[in-house]
Amino acid sequence: MSVELLVMAGIGLVLGLLGPFGTYPMPLALRLAYWIGFILIGYAIFRPITRAAGWLHEMSKIPFPLAISIAVLTASLPLAFLIGFAVNGMQVDGPMLTSGFATLYMQCAGIGIVIFLLMRMIFPGERAEPTVEASQDHSPQTPDAAVQKSRLHDRLSPGFPDHIHALSVEDHYVRVHAADCSEMLLMRLRDAIAETQPLEGMQVHRSWWIARDAITKSKRDGRNLKIILANGLEAPVSRAYAGRLKQTGWID
């Protein structure tokens, strides 16, 4: 997240130097403070809402671009109000919150979607299609294959257990879970999954991959399905992957 904050501050700096949307006449110091400050405030508003959009896409049939569009339009509303309130001198009856609010809102939404796309380019997302798996071979593994080290171990610390139980996404990192320890790697989930071969596993969520022989049972929590692993972790299963798990006989 600290890297993201630096990137956002850099974007604010560039916008402050350029002075778009009628801000160029401001004194340079004030203009820089204006753009850097509101870009960081916008980040604090947009980030949790766009992450919620990923959850909305995962738990429903709403396409990801539509979910993100809804998130951006939603997050732009409080941000536009805060900017208008500040520009109006901490007054709610100034032009930026009355006749000019629609324009300000569209500017916030436009900048928000551009920054979101830019951040997706700089930090590629972990969203993968349901067909992405670590291995296409679902036949039972032999005991020797089950303990064979994966290519992912070349990135892990010496002595990391041979048996990987799961992979999970944390921001732009992948956490590799074993029986009694875990380790973080700076990489995309889809790349980490590709390096789990020859271990047999499957992606069960946009943020989770699990090893087949680490599964102990599955359970329902309302409408949510979870898989309990041998190390006690509970991996969420999204609807997009639940059918495949049942078809392959990994869960009942």
XYZ file of N, CA, C and O in Angstrom, residues 9-207:
796
model
N 0.655 10.069 -4.851
C 1.262 11.379 -4.596
C 1.945 11.900 -5.850
O 1.889 13.104 -6.145
N 2.580 11.000 -6.607
C 3.208 11.394 -7.854
C 2.189 11.899 -8.870
O 2.435 12.872 -9.588
N 1.038 11.220 -8.937
C -0.034 11.664 -9.837
C -0.525 13.047 -9.419
O -0.746 13.927 -10.247
N -0.689 13.246 -8.108
C -1.102 14.556 -7.612
C -0.090 15.641 -7.947
O -0.456 16.769 -8.291
N 1.196 15.282 -7.872
C 2.252 16.240 -8.198
C 2.174 16.663 -9.668
O 2.272 17.851 -10.003
N 1.993 15.681 -10.545
C 1.889 15.976 -11.983
C 0.677 16.863 -12.262
O 0.767 17.862 -12.991
N -0.473 16.505 -11.680
C -1.672 17.317 -11.885
C -1.496 18.721 -11.306
O -1.991 19.703 -11.864
N -0.789 18.805 -10.168
C -0.533 20.110 -9.580
C 0.323 20.987 -10.474
O 0.120 22.202 -10.559
N 1.281 20.384 -11.155
C 2.123 21.150 -12.073
C 1.362 21.557 -13.327
O 1.573 22.655 -13.869
N 0.472 20.670 -13.797
C -0.289 20.969 -15.006
C -1.437 21.945 -14.743
O -1.799 22.737 -15.608
N -2.058 21.821 -13.567
C -3.149 22.728 -13.200
C -4.384 22.602 -14.068
O -4.877 23.621 -14.576
N -4.933 21.380 -14.247
C -6.132 21.236 -15.082
C -7.391 21.750 -14.377
O -7.367 22.075 -13.191
N -8.496 21.808 -15.137
C -9.818 22.186 -14.615
C -9.813 23.557 -13.939
O -10.414 23.760 -12.886
N -9.100 24.484 -14.539
C -9.137 25.862 -14.052
C -8.323 26.131 -12.811
O -8.468 27.191 -12.190
N -7.439 25.205 -12.419
C -6.645 25.421 -11.201
C -5.283 26.058 -11.479
O -4.577 26.391 -10.532
N -4.922 26.218 -12.752
C -3.576 26.738 -13.050
C -3.332 28.139 -12.484
O -2.206 28.453 -12.068
N -4.339 29.027 -12.453
C -4.088 30.368 -11.884
C -3.732 30.366 -10.405
O -3.244 31.377 -9.884
N -3.980 29.260 -9.710
C -3.609 29.212 -8.290
C -2.097 29.364 -8.128
O -1.327 28.962 -9.004
N -1.629 29.912 -7.008
C -0.194 29.883 -6.715
C 0.313 28.442 -6.716
O -0.401 27.518 -6.317
N 1.537 28.255 -7.173
C 2.065 26.899 -7.351
C 1.975 26.063 -6.081
O 1.530 24.909 -6.122
N 2.386 26.616 -4.961
C 2.372 25.843 -3.711
C 0.952 25.420 -3.351
O 0.713 24.272 -2.950
N 0.011 26.348 -3.496
C -1.387 26.025 -3.190
C -1.933 24.994 -4.164
O -2.668 24.091 -3.773
N -1.542 25.140 -5.436
C -2.018 24.195 -6.453
C -1.490 22.794 -6.189
O -2.219 21.810 -6.306
N -0.232 22.682 -5.823
C 0.342 21.366 -5.507
C -0.338 20.753 -4.290
O -0.663 19.563 -4.275
N -0.526 21.586 -3.257
C -1.191 21.088 -2.046
C -2.615 20.647 -2.363
O -3.088 19.618 -1.854
N -3.300 21.411 -3.210
C -4.680 21.082 -3.594
C -4.745 19.721 -4.267
O -5.529 18.849 -3.867
N -3.920 19.529 -5.303
C -4.014 18.287 -6.075
C -3.474 17.077 -5.313
O -4.091 16.013 -5.314
N -2.333 17.224 -4.671
C -1.787 16.080 -3.930
C -2.730 15.708 -2.793
O -3.018 14.523 -2.564
N -3.236 16.713 -2.090
C -4.142 16.433 -0.970
C -5.404 15.721 -1.409
O -5.789 14.701 -0.834
N -6.044 16.231 -2.456
C -7.310 15.626 -2.871
C -7.114 14.302 -3.607
O -7.999 13.439 -3.564
N -5.978 14.114 -4.270
C -5.713 12.801 -4.873
C -5.564 11.747 -3.775
O -6.082 10.628 -3.885
N -4.874 12.095 -2.682
C -4.708 11.146 -1.575
C -6.041 10.903 -0.859
O -6.347 9.777 -0.460
N -6.835 11.969 -0.693
C -8.165 11.786 -0.106
C -9.025 10.910 -1.013
O -9.742 10.010 -0.555
N -8.939 11.179 -2.309
C -9.682 10.351 -3.259
C -9.258 8.901 -3.202
O -10.095 7.995 -3.291
N -7.957 8.655 -3.049
C -7.462 7.284 -2.921
C -8.085 6.598 -1.700
O -8.504 5.434 -1.776
N -8.145 7.332 -0.589
C -8.726 6.758 0.633
C -10.202 6.426 0.452
O -10.712 5.480 1.068
N -10.890 7.179 -0.400
C -12.312 6.916 -0.657
C -12.491 5.829 -1.708
O -13.290 4.903 -1.554
N -11.731 5.928 -2.789
C -11.920 5.035 -3.932
C -11.445 3.611 -3.656
O -12.075 2.651 -4.112
N -10.339 3.468 -2.916
C -9.744 2.135 -2.796
C -10.697 1.123 -2.168
O -10.900 0.042 -2.729
N -11.292 1.393 -1.004
C -12.195 0.383 -0.442
C -13.438 0.160 -1.294
O -13.956 -0.962 -1.363
N -13.900 1.219 -1.985
C -15.109 1.050 -2.797
C -14.815 0.229 -4.041
O -15.621 -0.617 -4.442
N -13.657 0.422 -4.670
C -13.321 -0.389 -5.837
C -13.024 -1.834 -5.447
O -13.298 -2.759 -6.213
N -12.471 -2.041 -4.262
C -12.284 -3.420 -3.784
C -13.635 -4.081 -3.534
O -13.810 -5.273 -3.794
N -14.581 -3.301 -3.034
C -15.930 -3.831 -2.854
C -16.548 -4.188 -4.202
O -17.335 -5.134 -4.308
N -16.181 -3.445 -5.250
C -16.679 -3.755 -6.585
C -16.184 -5.120 -7.045
O -16.913 -5.872 -7.696
N -14.937 -5.449 -6.712
C -14.424 -6.778 -7.034
C -15.210 -7.863 -6.318
O -15.510 -8.919 -6.893
N -15.556 -7.603 -5.066
C -16.370 -8.571 -4.312
C -17.761 -8.686 -4.935
O -18.303 -9.785 -5.057
N -18.344 -7.555 -5.349
C -19.660 -7.567 -5.968
C -19.648 -8.384 -7.259
O -20.553 -9.179 -7.514
N -18.610 -8.190 -8.057
C -18.474 -8.973 -9.283
C -18.337 -10.459 -8.980
O -18.915 -11.301 -9.658
N -17.562 -10.751 -7.933
C -17.304 -12.159 -7.592
C -18.554 -12.859 -7.080
O -18.779 -14.034 -7.356
N -19.391 -12.148 -6.337
C -20.537 -12.765 -5.683
C -21.818 -12.658 -6.500
O -22.853 -13.168 -6.087
N -21.753 -12.003 -7.648
C -22.946 -11.850 -8.474
C -22.559 -12.027 -9.929
O -21.419 -12.347 -10.265
N -23.518 -11.812 -10.798
C -23.274 -11.938 -12.231
C -22.974 -10.593 -12.881
O -22.948 -10.476 -14.110
N -22.721 -9.566 -12.078
C -22.426 -8.246 -12.618
C -21.040 -8.262 -13.271
O -20.057 -8.637 -12.621
N -20.919 -7.877 -14.533
C -19.598 -7.840 -15.189
C -18.645 -6.914 -14.455
O -19.066 -5.897 -13.884
N -17.372 -7.243 -14.477
C -16.375 -6.467 -13.743
C -16.333 -5.005 -14.179
O -16.302 -4.106 -13.321
N -16.352 -4.680 -15.491
C -16.346 -3.258 -15.878
C -17.555 -2.495 -15.340
O -17.425 -1.329 -14.938
N -18.726 -3.139 -15.336
C -19.917 -2.474 -14.801
C -19.786 -2.257 -13.297
O -20.150 -1.191 -12.771
N -19.267 -3.257 -12.581
C -19.086 -3.128 -11.135
C -18.124 -1.987 -10.811
O -18.358 -1.198 -9.886
N -17.047 -1.867 -11.587
C -16.080 -0.787 -11.368
C -16.709 0.565 -11.693
O -16.483 1.563 -10.994
N -17.497 0.624 -12.755
C -18.158 1.880 -13.116
C -19.086 2.348 -12.001
O -19.113 3.532 -11.648
N -19.835 1.404 -11.429
C -20.718 1.734 -10.309
C -19.903 2.240 -9.118
O -20.261 3.224 -8.461
N -18.764 1.580 -8.868
C -17.911 1.975 -7.740
C -17.359 3.381 -7.939
O -17.338 4.195 -7.009
N -16.889 3.686 -9.153
C -16.315 5.002 -9.425
C -17.374 6.090 -9.282
O -17.130 7.150 -8.671
N -18.556 5.848 -9.828
C -19.624 6.837 -9.718
C -20.048 7.048 -8.268
O -20.378 8.162 -7.854
N -20.026 5.975 -7.494
C -20.380 6.075 -6.073
C -19.321 6.841 -5.293
O -19.630 7.741 -4.500
N -18.048 6.476 -5.516
C -16.962 7.111 -4.767
C -16.794 8.575 -5.148
O -16.333 9.389 -4.330
N -17.155 8.934 -6.382
C -16.987 10.317 -6.834
C -17.919 11.277 -6.106
O -17.620 12.478 -6.009
N -19.034 10.781 -5.604
C -20.009 11.657 -4.953
C -19.457 12.302 -3.675
O -19.456 13.543 -3.557
N -18.962 11.517 -2.704
C -18.408 12.173 -1.502
C -17.155 12.990 -1.799
O -16.927 14.019 -1.163
N -16.352 12.522 -2.772
C -15.140 13.275 -3.098
C -15.497 14.634 -3.695
O -14.902 15.657 -3.329
N -16.477 14.658 -4.609
C -16.902 15.926 -5.209
C -17.453 16.869 -4.136
O -17.202 18.081 -4.168
N -18.185 16.321 -3.184
C -18.720 17.163 -2.109
C -17.590 17.759 -1.274
O -17.615 18.956 -0.946
N -16.584 16.952 -0.931
C -15.473 17.451 -0.121
C -14.697 18.536 -0.856
O -14.325 19.557 -0.259
N -14.454 18.319 -2.148
C -13.724 19.325 -2.921
C -14.543 20.616 -3.020
O -14.029 21.722 -2.815
N -15.826 20.460 -3.336
C -16.679 21.636 -3.440
C -16.782 22.394 -2.129
O -16.761 23.632 -2.100
N -16.869 21.665 -1.046
C -16.949 22.279 0.279
C -15.691 23.079 0.584
O -15.755 24.203 1.103
N -14.523 22.500 0.225
C -13.254 23.190 0.486
C -13.099 24.420 -0.401
O -12.700 25.493 0.064
N -13.427 24.259 -1.693
C -13.276 25.374 -2.631
C -14.237 26.508 -2.292
O -13.927 27.691 -2.485
N -15.396 26.169 -1.755
C -16.376 27.189 -1.372
C -16.044 27.871 -0.048
O -16.871 28.622 0.479
N -14.869 27.595 0.492
C -14.502 28.214 1.764
C -15.229 27.609 2.936
O -15.635 28.322 3.858
N -15.403 26.304 2.911
C -16.089 25.560 3.964
C -17.548 25.979 4.093
O -18.120 25.981 5.185
N -18.162 26.322 2.968
C -19.575 26.695 2.930
C -20.309 25.717 2.003
O -19.756 25.253 1.013
N -21.557 25.410 2.352
C -22.311 24.447 1.547
C -23.218 25.125 0.526
O -23.912 24.450 -0.238
N -23.222 26.454 0.486
C -24.127 27.147 -0.425
C -23.391 27.878 -1.540
O -23.954 28.716 -2.227
N -22.114 27.551 -1.740
C -21.349 28.184 -2.805
C -21.625 27.537 -4.151
O -22.297 26.500 -4.246
N -21.110 28.119 -5.235
C -21.400 27.616 -6.583
C -20.899 26.204 -6.843
O -21.501 25.471 -7.634
N -19.815 25.791 -6.195
C -19.273 24.447 -6.449
C -20.166 23.350 -5.906
O -20.044 22.186 -6.305
N -21.064 23.697 -5.002
C -21.989 22.701 -4.472
C -23.428 22.948 -4.928
O -24.342 22.277 -4.459
N -23.589 23.886 -5.833
C -24.935 24.168 -6.364
C -24.906 24.031 -7.882
O -24.961 22.932 -8.405
N -24.773 25.126 -8.587
C -24.825 25.082 -10.051
C -23.641 24.359 -10.676
O -23.763 23.766 -11.748
N -22.500 24.394 -10.006
C -21.308 23.769 -10.581
C -21.039 22.362 -10.098
O -20.021 21.759 -10.460
N -21.944 21.806 -9.279
C -21.645 20.499 -8.681
C -21.629 19.377 -9.720
O -20.802 18.464 -9.646
N -22.536 19.425 -10.695
C -22.584 18.365 -11.706
C -21.271 18.293 -12.480
O -20.742 17.200 -12.732
N -20.744 19.458 -12.834
C -19.460 19.484 -13.550
C -18.340 18.948 -12.676
O -17.498 18.155 -13.126
N -18.318 19.383 -11.422
C -17.295 18.902 -10.491
C -17.394 17.393 -10.304
O -16.374 16.686 -10.280
N -18.606 16.885 -10.207
C -18.816 15.443 -10.028
C -18.282 14.663 -11.234
O -17.604 13.647 -11.071
N -18.570 15.134 -12.441
C -18.097 14.445 -13.635
C -16.579 14.515 -13.750
O -15.937 13.561 -14.215
N -15.988 15.623 -13.312
C -14.534 15.718 -13.311
C -13.917 14.696 -12.355
O -12.931 14.037 -12.681
N -14.509 14.563 -11.176
C -14.019 13.582 -10.200
C -14.138 12.163 -10.741
O -13.223 11.352 -10.601
N -15.274 11.876 -11.378
C -15.484 10.540 -11.937
C -14.506 10.270 -13.067
O -13.941 9.167 -13.176
N -14.279 11.265 -13.927
C -13.340 11.089 -15.034
C -11.929 10.849 -14.552
O -11.238 9.929 -15.023
N -11.476 11.670 -13.596
C -10.135 11.465 -13.041
C -10.053 10.133 -12.331
O -9.056 9.410 -12.424
N -11.126 9.754 -11.629
C -11.133 8.489 -10.894
C -10.961 7.288 -11.805
O -10.159 6.389 -11.513
N -11.668 7.257 -12.928
C -11.570 6.100 -13.815
C -10.220 6.066 -14.510
O -9.638 4.992 -14.719
N -9.669 7.246 -14.862
C -8.343 7.281 -15.487
C -7.284 6.777 -14.515
O -6.411 5.976 -14.880
N -7.356 7.219 -13.260
C -6.381 6.765 -12.264
C -6.549 5.280 -11.989
O -5.563 4.544 -11.838
N -7.806 4.797 -11.950
C -8.018 3.366 -11.737
C -7.360 2.559 -12.853
O -6.671 1.562 -12.590
N -7.553 2.962 -14.104
C -6.961 2.239 -15.235
C -5.440 2.314 -15.189
O -4.752 1.327 -15.488
N -4.920 3.482 -14.797
C -3.471 3.626 -14.681
C -2.910 2.710 -13.608
O -1.873 2.046 -13.812
N -3.594 2.625 -12.468
C -3.125 1.753 -11.394
C -3.213 0.282 -11.789
O -2.378 -0.531 -11.390
N -4.214 -0.064 -12.604
C -4.311 -1.449 -13.089
C -3.152 -1.780 -14.014
O -2.701 -2.923 -14.069
N -2.668 -0.778 -14.751
C -1.519 -1.006 -15.630
C -0.230 -1.137 -14.825
O 0.610 -1.985 -15.112
N -0.089 -0.290 -13.800
C 1.123 -0.331 -12.978
C 1.127 -1.557 -12.073
O 2.150 -2.242 -11.926
N -0.042 -1.851 -11.466
C -0.180 -2.996 -10.568
C -1.242 -3.926 -11.157
O -2.418 -3.783 -10.847
N -0.839 -4.837 -12.034
C -1.836 -5.714 -12.670
C -2.672 -6.421 -11.631
O -2.174 -6.918 -10.619
N -3.965 -6.469 -11.840
C -4.887 -7.087 -10.887
C -4.717 -8.580 -10.829
O -4.146 -9.213 -11.706
N -5.270 -9.181 -9.773
C -5.184 -10.629 -9.581
C -6.415 -11.354 -10.080
O -6.564 -12.546 -9.881
N -7.330 -10.566 -10.724
C -8.557 -11.198 -11.176
C -8.239 -12.138 -12.321
O -7.634 -11.771 -13.315
N -8.674 -13.369 -12.227
C -8.423 -14.359 -13.257
C -9.723 -15.020 -13.668
O -10.706 -15.004 -12.938
N -9.711 -15.607 -14.834
C -10.896 -16.296 -15.295
C -11.046 -17.635 -14.595
O -10.068 -18.226 -14.150
N -12.262 -18.169 -14.520
C -12.479 -19.425 -13.831
C -11.692 -20.582 -14.397
O -11.529 -21.583 -13.743
N -11.176 -20.464 -15.615
C -10.464 -21.584 -16.220
C -9.001 -21.632 -15.817
O -8.290 -22.562 -16.169
N -8.505 -20.619 -15.116
C -7.102 -20.599 -14.732
C -6.868 -21.549 -13.575
O -7.445 -21.402 -12.519
N -6.009 -22.504 -13.764
C -5.708 -23.484 -12.728
C -4.216 -23.739 -12.695
O -3.485 -23.422 -13.634
N -3.781 -24.363 -11.630
C -2.374 -24.687 -11.534
C -2.028 -25.884 -12.376
O -0.925 -26.019 -12.871
N -2.940 -26.770 -12.548
C -2.680 -27.994 -13.291
C -3.957 -28.465 -13.935
O -5.031 -28.385 -13.355
N -3.854 -28.959 -15.153
C -5.005 -29.498 -15.841
C -5.201 -30.984 -15.542
O -6.163 -31.588 -15.975
N -4.267 -31.564 -14.821
C -4.333 -32.985 -14.520
C -4.959 -33.168 -13.155
O -4.393 -32.768 -12.148
N -6.164 -33.790 -13.110
C -6.863 -33.976 -11.838
C -6.843 -35.437 -11.392
O -7.635 -35.849 -10.554
N -5.952 -36.221 -11.950
C -5.841 -37.601 -11.511
C -5.130 -37.649 -10.180
O -4.333 -36.762 -9.848
N -5.391 -38.683 -9.335
C -4.769 -38.741 -8.010
C -3.252 -38.733 -8.097
O -2.661 -39.353 -8.972
N -2.609 -38.048 -7.189
C -1.162 -37.990 -7.162
C -0.599 -39.151 -6.372
O -1.203 -39.648 -5.428
N 0.584 -39.552 -6.754
C 1.284 -40.568 -5.989
C 1.936 -39.897 -4.799
O 2.156 -38.678 -4.793
N 2.281 -40.655 -3.754
C 2.915 -40.045 -2.587
C 4.184 -39.282 -2.946
O 4.472 -38.239 -2.381
N 4.976 -39.807 -3.913
C 6.211 -39.128 -4.273
C 5.935 -37.779 -4.905
O 6.609 -36.799 -4.644
N 4.877 -37.734 -5.772
C 4.564 -36.477 -6.433
C 4.027 -35.458 -5.450
O 4.204 -34.264 -5.614
N 3.367 -35.943 -4.403
C 2.732 -35.035 -3.454
C 3.762 -34.211 -2.695
O 3.466 -33.110 -2.263
N 4.971 -34.737 -2.517
C 5.983 -34.012 -1.761
C 7.041 -33.417 -2.669
O 8.017 -32.862 -2.196
N 6.862 -33.536 -3.971
C 7.829 -32.968 -4.900
C 7.770 -31.448 -4.851
O 6.695 -30.858 -4.849
N 8.917 -30.808 -4.833
C 8.938 -29.355 -4.754
C 8.454 -28.736 -6.057
O 8.724 -29.246 -7.141
N 7.762 -27.624 -5.917
C 7.290 -26.894 -7.091
C 8.331 -25.869 -7.516
O 9.282 -25.565 -6.782
N 8.137 -25.305 -8.694
C 9.027 -24.246 -9.161
C 8.916 -23.008 -8.289
O 9.834 -22.188 -8.223
N 7.776 -22.864 -7.607
C 7.587 -21.712 -6.732
C 8.585 -21.715 -5.576
O 8.921 -20.658 -5.029
N 9.080 -22.889 -5.202
C 10.033 -22.980 -4.097
C 11.342 -22.256 -4.408
O 12.078 -21.892 -3.478
N 11.640 -22.063 -5.684
C 12.863 -21.338 -6.028
C 12.806 -19.892 -5.553
O 13.838 -19.246 -5.381
N 11.594 -19.372 -5.338
C 11.420 -17.998 -4.867
C 11.339 -17.926 -3.338
O 11.436 -16.833 -2.775
N 11.085 -19.055 -2.697
C 10.859 -19.074 -1.257
C 12.167 -19.247 -0.493
O 13.186 -19.655 -1.056
N 12.106 -18.949 0.796
C 13.300 -19.087 1.634
C 13.729 -20.539 1.724
O 12.890 -21.449 1.693
N 15.040 -20.785 1.838
C 15.504 -22.163 2.032
C 14.853 -22.778 3.271
O 14.721 -22.122 4.304
N 14.443 -24.014 3.156
C 13.799 -24.674 4.275
C 12.300 -24.523 4.310
O 11.640 -25.082 5.204
N 11.719 -23.743 3.386
C 10.262 -23.645 3.355
C 9.694 -25.028 3.060
O 10.201 -25.749 2.201
N 8.647 -25.459 3.774
C 8.113 -26.809 3.602
C 7.788 -27.144 2.147
O 7.355 -26.281 1.370
N 8.016 -28.404 1.793
C 7.740 -28.851 0.423
C 6.255 -28.765 0.093
O 5.887 -28.488 -1.049
N 5.423 -29.036 1.089
C 3.988 -29.119 0.840
C 3.344 -27.744 0.978
O 3.213 -27.214 2.075
N 2.950 -27.152 -0.129
C 2.227 -25.879 -0.129
C 0.735 -26.167 -0.004
O 0.190 -26.954 -0.765
N 0.087 -25.534 0.959
C -1.339 -25.749 1.171
C -2.211 -24.809 0.350
O -3.268 -25.212 -0.140
N -1.776 -23.552 0.230
C -2.627 -22.584 -0.452
C -1.828 -21.351 -0.832
O -0.726 -21.107 -0.313
N -2.403 -20.578 -1.736
C -1.913 -19.255 -2.099
C -3.060 -18.274 -1.898
O -4.198 -18.578 -2.258
N -2.766 -17.118 -1.353
C -3.805 -16.097 -1.199
C -3.223 -14.734 -1.536
O -2.022 -14.501 -1.385
N -4.067 -13.842 -2.009
C -3.636 -12.509 -2.435
C -3.782 -11.530 -1.282
O -4.812 -11.500 -0.601
N -2.752 -10.732 -1.062
C -2.791 -9.628 -0.107
C -2.214 -8.407 -0.801
O -1.010 -8.318 -1.000
N -3.101 -7.508 -1.219
C -2.716 -6.355 -2.034
C -2.016 -6.857 -3.298
O -2.588 -7.605 -4.048
N -0.758 -6.479 -3.497
C -0.044 -6.897 -4.706
C 0.925 -8.048 -4.412
O 1.805 -8.340 -5.223
N 0.730 -8.685 -3.282
C 1.563 -9.812 -2.887
C 0.741 -11.104 -2.908
O -0.483 -11.084 -2.820
N 1.461 -12.217 -2.999
C 0.859 -13.533 -2.839
C 1.450 -14.159 -1.587
O 2.679 -14.223 -1.440
N 0.578 -14.583 -0.679
C 1.048 -15.279 0.519
C 1.004 -16.777 0.252
O -0.046 -17.319 -0.109
N 2.135 -17.431 0.438
C 2.241 -18.872 0.252
C 2.073 -19.535 1.615
O 2.856 -19.269 2.529
N 1.057 -20.369 1.754
C 0.742 -21.009 3.030
C 1.241 -22.450 3.055
O 1.012 -23.206 2.097
N 1.900 -22.813 4.141
C 2.276 -24.205 4.395
C 1.582 -24.641 5.683
O 0.679 -23.966 6.178
N 2.011 -25.779 6.240
C 1.331 -26.327 7.418
C 1.423 -25.399 8.615
O 0.436 -25.154 9.313
N 2.609 -24.855 8.872
C 2.788 -24.056 10.087
C 3.542 -22.755 9.833
O 4.093 -22.159 10.755
N 3.585 -22.315 8.577
C 4.262 -21.065 8.274
C 3.734 -20.518 6.948
O 2.990 -21.200 6.232
N 4.105 -19.292 6.636
C 3.721 -18.686 5.369
C 4.775 -17.663 4.986
O 5.588 -17.231 5.815
N 4.754 -17.277 3.723
C 5.731 -16.320 3.224
C 5.098 -15.499 2.105
O 4.290 -16.010 1.332
N 5.478 -14.210 2.036
C 4.918 -13.303 1.044
C 5.859 -13.183 -0.158
O 7.079 -13.066 0.003
N 5.275 -13.179 -1.353
C 6.028 -12.980 -2.582
C 5.379 -11.849 -3.374
O 4.157 -11.799 -3.499
N 6.197 -10.969 -3.923
C 5.682 -9.877 -4.750
C 5.527 -10.402 -6.179
O 6.468 -10.395 -6.971
N 4.314 -10.843 -6.511
C 4.020 -11.370 -7.833
C 2.513 -11.488 -7.995
O 1.764 -11.332 -7.026
N 2.073 -11.752 -9.216
C 0.652 -11.919 -9.475
C 0.226 -13.339 -9.125
O 1.014 -14.290 -9.238
N -1.030 -13.487 -8.731
C -1.530 -14.802 -8.373
C -1.441 -15.771 -9.542
O -1.040 -16.926 -9.374
N -1.800 -15.322 -10.734
C -1.782 -16.232 -11.878
C -0.380 -16.744 -12.174
O -0.209 -17.896 -12.592
N 0.649 -15.907 -11.934
C 2.027 -16.346 -12.140
C 2.449 -17.332 -11.061
O 3.168 -18.306 -11.339
N 2.013 -17.076 -9.821
C 2.333 -18.005 -8.734
C 1.668 -19.353 -8.976
O 2.274 -20.406 -8.744
N 0.424 -19.346 -9.455
C -0.281 -20.591 -9.744
C 0.469 -21.403 -10.795
O 0.631 -22.624 -10.673
N 0.952 -20.722 -11.820
C 1.683 -21.424 -12.878
C 2.936 -22.106 -12.347
O 3.374 -23.130 -12.904
N 3.508 -21.570 -11.273
C 4.738 -22.135 -10.725
C 4.496 -23.165 -9.631
O 5.447 -23.650 -9.025
N 3.231 -23.507 -9.354
C 2.967 -24.552 -8.363
C 3.125 -25.946 -8.941
O 3.137 -26.930 -8.187
N 3.192 -26.084 -10.242
C 3.386 -27.408 -10.833
C 4.656 -28.047 -10.293
O 5.643 -27.345 -10.063
N 4.649 -29.340 -10.041
C 3.648 -30.354 -10.385
C 2.592 -30.600 -9.305
O 1.907 -31.612 -9.352
N 2.469 -29.709 -8.313
C 1.444 -29.902 -7.300
C 0.060 -29.821 -7.932
O -0.164 -29.034 -8.847
N -0.860 -30.628 -7.451
C -2.220 -30.598 -7.961
C -3.039 -29.622 -7.135
O -3.166 -29.767 -5.924
N -3.585 -28.645 -7.795
C -4.378 -27.656 -7.097
C -5.324 -26.959 -8.039
O -5.315 -27.189 -9.253
N -6.141 -26.075 -7.475
C -7.136 -25.379 -8.278
C -7.406 -24.014 -7.667
O -7.415 -23.851 -6.445
N -7.637 -23.017 -8.532
C -8.077 -21.722 -8.063
C -9.550 -21.826 -7.689
O -10.364 -22.341 -8.450
N -9.888 -21.332 -6.485
C -11.264 -21.444 -5.996
C -11.910 -20.078 -5.770
O -13.083 -19.997 -5.417
N -11.150 -19.028 -5.960
C -11.623 -17.670 -5.700
C -10.682 -16.740 -6.441
O -9.564 -17.137 -6.796
N -11.105 -15.518 -6.692
C -10.230 -14.580 -7.389
C -8.935 -14.330 -6.629
O -7.943 -13.884 -7.200
N -8.936 -14.645 -5.323
C -7.758 -14.383 -4.488
C -7.180 -15.637 -3.844
O -6.296 -15.518 -2.992
